[in-house]
CSV table of C-alpha atoms in Angstrom, one decimal:
chain,number,residue,atom,x,y,z
A,1,ASN,CA,0.5,8.9,13.6
A,2,THR,CA,1.8,9.4,17.1
A,3,PHE,CA,5.6,9.7,17.4
A,4,TYR,CA,7.6,9.8,20.6
A,5,PHE,CA,11.0,11.3,21.5
A,6,TYR,CA,13.9,10.3,23.7
A,7,PRO,CA,17.7,11.0,23.8
A,8,PHE,CA,19.6,8.5,21.7
A,9,LYS,CA,22.8,6.5,22.5
A,10,PHE,CA,23.5,4.6,19.3
A,11,PHE,CA,22.0,3.7,16.0
A,12,TYR,CA,22.3,0.7,13.8
A,13,PHE,CA,21.8,0.6,10.1
A,14,ALA,CA,22.0,-2.5,7.9
A,15,LEU,CA,21.7,-3.1,4.2
A,16,LEU,CA,20.5,-6.7,3.7
A,17,SER,CA,21.5,-8.7,0.7
A,18,MET,CA,19.8,-8.1,-2.7
A,19,MET,CA,17.0,-10.6,-3.3
A,20,PRO,CA,17.0,-12.7,-6.6
A,21,ALA,CA,15.8,-10.7,-9.5
A,22,LEU,CA,12.2,-11.0,-10.8
A,23,VAL,CA,12.5,-11.1,-14.6
A,24,LEU,CA,9.4,-9.3,-15.9
A,25,GLY,CA,10.0,-9.2,-19.6
A,26,LYS,CA,12.4,-7.7,-22.0
A,27,GLY,CA,14.2,-4.7,-20.6
A,28,LEU,CA,12.4,-4.9,-17.2
A,29,ALA,CA,13.5,-6.5,-14.0
A,30,ALA,CA,13.1,-5.9,-10.3
A,31,GLN,CA,15.0,-6.8,-7.1
A,32,GLU,CA,14.0,-6.4,-3.5
A,33,GLN,CA,16.4,-4.4,-1.4
A,34,LYS,CA,15.9,-4.2,2.4
A,35,LEU,CA,17.2,-1.3,4.4
A,36,LYS,CA,17.0,-1.3,8.2
A,37,ALA,CA,17.6,1.3,10.9
A,38,GLU,CA,17.4,0.9,14.6
A,39,TYR,CA,17.3,3.3,17.6
A,40,CYS,CA,18.5,1.7,20.8
A,41,PRO,CA,18.7,4.1,23.9
A,42,VAL,CA,20.0,1.3,26.1
A,43,LYS,CA,22.4,-1.2,24.6
A,44,GLY,CA,21.1,-4.8,24.9
A,45,GLU,CA,17.5,-3.8,25.3
A,46,LYS,CA,14.7,-3.8,22.7
A,47,CYS,CA,15.1,-1.2,20.0
A,48,SER,CA,12.8,0.8,17.8
A,49,THR,CA,13.1,-0.4,14.2
A,50,LEU,CA,12.5,0.9,10.8
A,51,GLU,CA,12.5,-1.4,7.8
A,52,VAL,CA,12.3,-0.1,4.2
A,53,ASN,CA,11.8,-2.4,1.3
A,54,ARG,CA,12.9,-1.0,-2.0
A,55,ALA,CA,12.1,-2.2,-5.5
A,56,VAL,CA,15.1,-1.9,-7.7
A,57,PHE,CA,14.5,-2.2,-11.5
A,58,ALA,CA,16.9,-2.5,-14.4
A,59,ASP,CA,15.3,0.6,-15.7
A,60,LYS,CA,16.3,3.4,-13.4
A,61,ARG,CA,13.1,5.3,-14.2
A,62,TYR,CA,11.0,2.7,-12.4
A,63,THR,CA,13.4,2.6,-9.4
A,64,GLU,CA,13.1,6.4,-9.1
A,65,LEU,CA,9.3,6.1,-9.1
A,66,ALA,CA,9.3,3.3,-6.5
A,67,ASP,CA,11.7,5.3,-4.3
A,68,HIS,CA,9.6,8.4,-4.7
A,69,PHE,CA,6.7,6.7,-2.8
A,70,LEU,CA,9.0,5.6,0.0
A,71,LYS,CA,10.5,9.1,0.4
A,72,GLN,CA,7.1,10.6,0.3
A,73,ARG,CA,5.8,8.3,3.0
A,74,LEU,CA,8.8,9.0,5.3
A,75,LYS,CA,9.0,12.7,4.3
A,76,LEU,CA,12.6,12.3,3.4
A,77,LYS,CA,14.8,13.6,0.6
A,78,SER,CA,16.8,10.4,0.4
A,79,LEU,CA,16.9,6.8,1.7
A,80,ALA,CA,20.5,7.2,2.9
A,81,ALA,CA,21.5,5.5,6.2
A,82,ALA,CA,21.9,8.9,8.0
A,83,ASP,CA,18.4,9.9,7.0
A,84,LEU,CA,16.8,6.7,8.1
A,85,ASN,CA,18.7,6.7,11.4
A,86,HIS,CA,17.5,10.2,12.1
A,87,TRP,CA,13.9,9.3,11.2
A,88,ILE,CA,13.7,6.4,13.6
A,89,LYS,CA,15.3,8.4,16.3
A,90,GLU,CA,12.8,11.2,15.9
A,91,ALA,CA,9.9,8.8,15.7
A,92,SER,CA,11.0,7.0,18.9
A,93,ILE,CA,11.9,9.7,21.4
A,94,PRO,CA,9.1,10.4,23.9
A,95,SER,CA,7.3,13.7,23.4
A,96,GLU,CA,7.4,14.5,27.2
A,97,PRO,CA,10.5,15.0,29.3
A,98,GLY,CA,11.0,12.0,31.6
A,99,GLU,CA,8.5,9.9,29.7
A,100,GLU,CA,9.6,6.2,29.5
A,101,PHE,CA,11.0,5.0,26.1
A,102,TYR,CA,8.8,2.5,24.4
A,103,PRO,CA,10.1,0.6,21.3
A,104,GLN,CA,8.3,1.4,18.1
A,105,GLU,CA,8.1,-0.7,14.9
A,106,TYR,CA,7.8,0.7,11.4
A,107,GLN,CA,7.8,-1.0,8.0
A,108,THR,CA,7.3,0.7,4.6
A,109,GLY,CA,7.8,-0.8,1.2
A,110,VAL,CA,7.0,-0.8,-2.4
A,111,ALA,CA,6.8,-3.8,-4.8
A,112,LEU,CA,5.8,-4.5,-8.4
A,113,TYR,CA,2.2,-5.6,-8.3
A,114,GLY,CA,2.0,-6.3,-12.1
A,115,TYR,CA,2.4,-4.9,-15.6
A,116,THR,CA,1.5,-5.0,-19.2
A,117,SER,CA,3.6,-3.6,-22.1
A,118,ARG,CA,1.9,-0.3,-21.5
A,119,TYR,CA,1.3,-0.1,-17.8
A,120,LEU,CA,3.3,-0.5,-14.6
A,121,VAL,CA,1.4,-1.1,-11.3
A,122,LEU,CA,3.2,-0.7,-7.9
A,123,GLN,CA,1.8,-1.6,-4.5
A,124,THR,CA,3.0,0.3,-1.4
A,125,ASN,CA,2.5,-1.1,2.1
A,126,ASP,CA,3.0,0.4,5.5
A,127,TYR,CA,2.9,-1.2,9.0
A,128,GLU,CA,3.4,0.5,12.3
A,129,TYR,CA,3.2,-0.5,15.9
A,130,THR,CA,3.4,2.3,18.5
A,131,GLY,CA,1.7,0.5,21.3
A,132,GLY,CA,-1.8,-0.8,22.0
A,133,ALA,CA,-3.5,-4.0,21.1
A,134,HIS,CA,-2.2,-4.3,17.6
A,135,GLY,CA,-0.3,-2.5,14.8
A,136,MET,CA,-1.8,-1.0,11.6
A,137,SER,CA,-1.2,-2.0,8.0
A,138,THR,CA,-2.2,-0.2,4.9
A,139,PHE,CA,-1.8,-1.0,1.2
A,140,TYR,CA,-2.2,1.2,-1.9
A,141,TYR,CA,-2.0,0.6,-5.6
A,142,HIS,CA,-0.3,3.0,-8.0
A,143,VAL,CA,-1.0,2.7,-11.8
A,144,HIS,CA,1.3,4.4,-14.3
A,145,ARG,CA,1.9,4.3,-18.0
A,146,ARG,CA,5.3,3.0,-18.7
A,147,ASP,CA,6.0,5.7,-21.3
A,148,HIS,CA,4.7,8.5,-19.0
A,149,LEU,CA,5.6,7.7,-15.4
A,150,GLN,CA,5.2,11.2,-14.0
A,151,GLN,CA,1.4,11.2,-14.3
A,152,PRO,CA,-0.4,8.5,-12.3
A,153,ILE,CA,-3.6,7.0,-13.8
A,154,LYS,CA,-6.5,7.7,-11.4
A,155,LEU,CA,-9.7,5.7,-11.4
A,156,LYS,CA,-11.6,8.7,-12.8
A,157,ASP,CA,-9.2,8.7,-15.8
A,158,ILE,CA,-10.5,5.3,-17.1
A,159,VAL,CA,-14.2,5.6,-16.1
A,160,ILE,CA,-16.5,6.6,-19.0
A,161,PRO,CA,-18.0,10.1,-18.2
A,162,GLY,CA,-21.2,9.7,-16.2
A,163,GLN,CA,-20.6,6.1,-15.2
A,164,GLN,CA,-19.0,6.5,-11.8
A,165,LYS,CA,-22.2,5.8,-9.9
A,166,ARG,CA,-22.6,2.6,-11.7
A,167,LEU,CA,-19.1,1.5,-10.8
A,168,ASP,CA,-19.7,2.5,-7.1
A,169,GLU,CA,-22.8,0.3,-7.2
A,170,LEU,CA,-20.9,-2.6,-8.5
A,171,GLN,CA,-18.5,-2.2,-5.6
A,172,ARG,CA,-21.4,-2.2,-3.2
A,173,ARG,CA,-22.9,-5.3,-4.7
A,174,ALA,CA,-19.5,-7.0,-4.6
A,175,TRP,CA,-19.2,-6.2,-0.9
A,176,MET,CA,-22.6,-7.7,-0.2
A,177,ALA,CA,-21.6,-10.8,-2.0
A,178,TYR,CA,-18.3,-10.9,0.0
A,179,LEU,CA,-20.2,-10.7,3.3
A,180,LYS,CA,-22.6,-13.5,2.3
A,181,LYS,CA,-19.6,-15.6,1.3
A,182,GLU,CA,-18.1,-15.0,4.7
A,183,GLY,CA,-21.3,-16.4,6.3
A,184,PHE,CA,-23.1,-13.3,7.2
A,185,SER,CA,-26.9,-13.6,7.4
A,186,ALA,CA,-29.2,-10.9,6.0
A,187,LYS,CA,-29.7,-9.6,9.5
A,188,GLU,CA,-26.0,-9.6,10.3
A,189,ILE,CA,-25.2,-7.7,7.0
A,190,LYS,CA,-27.8,-5.0,8.0
A,191,GLU,CA,-26.2,-4.7,11.5
A,192,HIS,CA,-22.7,-4.6,10.0
A,193,LEU,CA,-23.7,-1.7,7.7
A,194,GLN,CA,-25.0,0.2,10.6
A,195,TYR,CA,-21.6,0.3,12.2
A,196,PHE,CA,-19.5,0.3,9.0
A,197,GLU,CA,-21.2,2.3,6.2
A,198,PHE,CA,-20.0,1.1,2.8
A,199,LYS,CA,-18.2,3.7,0.7
A,200,ALA,CA,-16.7,2.9,-2.7
A,201,THR,CA,-12.9,3.3,-2.9
A,202,ASP,CA,-10.6,4.6,-5.6
A,203,ASN,CA,-7.8,2.3,-4.5
A,204,TRP,CA,-7.7,0.1,-7.5
A,205,ALA,CA,-5.5,-2.1,-9.7
A,206,PRO,CA,-6.0,-3.9,-13.0
A,207,THR,CA,-5.9,-7.7,-13.1
A,208,ALA,CA,-6.3,-10.1,-16.0
A,209,ASN,CA,-9.9,-10.7,-14.9
A,210,GLY,CA,-11.1,-7.2,-14.2
A,211,LEU,CA,-10.5,-4.4,-11.7
A,212,GLN,CA,-9.5,-5.1,-8.1
A,213,PHE,CA,-10.4,-2.7,-5.2
A,214,LEU,CA,-8.7,-2.8,-1.9
A,215,TYR,CA,-10.0,-1.3,1.4
A,216,GLN,CA,-8.0,-0.5,4.5
A,217,PRO,CA,-8.6,-1.8,8.0
A,218,TYR,CA,-11.7,-0.1,9.6
A,219,GLU,CA,-12.7,1.4,6.3
A,220,ILE,CA,-15.7,-0.9,5.7
A,221,GLY,CA,-15.2,-3.4,8.5
A,222,PRO,CA,-13.5,-4.1,11.8
A,223,TYR,CA,-9.8,-4.7,12.2
A,224,SER,CA,-10.3,-8.4,12.3
A,225,MET,CA,-11.5,-8.4,8.6
A,226,GLY,CA,-8.2,-7.1,7.5
A,227,THR,CA,-7.9,-5.4,4.1
A,228,PRO,CA,-10.9,-6.7,2.0
A,229,GLU,CA,-10.3,-7.0,-1.8
A,230,LEU,CA,-13.2,-6.9,-4.2
A,231,LEU,CA,-12.9,-8.0,-7.9
A,232,ILE,CA,-15.2,-6.5,-10.5
A,233,SER,CA,-15.1,-8.7,-13.6
A,234,THR,CA,-14.2,-7.4,-17.0
A,235,ALA,CA,-17.6,-8.3,-18.4
A,236,SER,CA,-19.4,-6.3,-15.7
A,237,LEU,CA,-17.3,-3.2,-16.6
A,238,LYS,CA,-18.3,-2.9,-20.2
A,239,SER,CA,-19.9,0.5,-20.9
A,240,ILE,CA,-18.4,1.7,-17.5
A,241,ILE,CA,-14.6,1.6,-18.1
A,242,GLN,CA,-12.9,3.0,-21.3
A,243,PRO,CA,-12.9,0.1,-23.8
A,244,GLN,CA,-9.2,0.6,-24.7
A,245,PHE,CA,-8.3,0.0,-21.1
A,246,LEU,CA,-10.5,-3.0,-20.7
A,247,ASN,CA,-8.9,-4.5,-23.8
A,248,GLU,CA,-5.5,-4.2,-22.1
A,249,LEU,CA,-6.5,-6.3,-19.1
A,250,LYS,CA,-6.1,-9.6,-20.8
A,251,TYR,CA,-2.4,-8.9,-21.2
A,252,PHE,CA,-1.9,-8.1,-17.5
A,253,HIS,CA,0.8,-10.1,-15.7
A,254,GLN,CA,0.3,-10.1,-11.9
A,255,VAL,CA,3.5,-10.5,-9.9
A,256,ILE,CA,2.1,-10.2,-6.4
A,257,ASP,CA,-0.5,-12.9,-5.6
A,258,ASN,CA,-2.7,-11.4,-2.8
């Protein structure tokens, strides 16, 4: 990412009201809390902004995990007002002396994607606009056991040994089907793959119907295609994914409807 620097004149920090709680089951609830910091070199003119969307749970362990991803993204030790104010200042000041200030826009957040009695799935999202034709958004899934939050569950942890290539092939086939559904002809698909080589991703999340894989802008297609999502059905994953994990999918409750 490109950050710019410029002497500051004042900051603004606002904590917006807590959103209504999402009741997720016994002993588990989440609220959305918005934090905002601004850097305004000239009062009355457009400012650089930073918006941080927290997920606050009744269980503090889950809140700490959600905050961990936000602090990791911003490379901060806390989400206090002073730290966010400093961050947006440093991100906005032009790198060269005398260079004109240009307002930047940053958003980072974490939300509950879904859960079962055993698993918690968070989704982090980032958006930044630092000039140019458009901003850039990214989304990532984070799967954790609710009784062992410290260790994330990676895709390789649930794939049966020796079956990764089969899973990669299922993703590739799903992508071909996706393109056909979007109206691509066989010739157009071939041309598309020449510019955007398909590579399987490990950005995954469980759903009640299988595993979902999400790709970032430009990863397998142009910016205009956004963030494609491919669903591999539970039936297709038999003998590829650990059976005990597949059996858990039917209990998955999805909170975010992408």
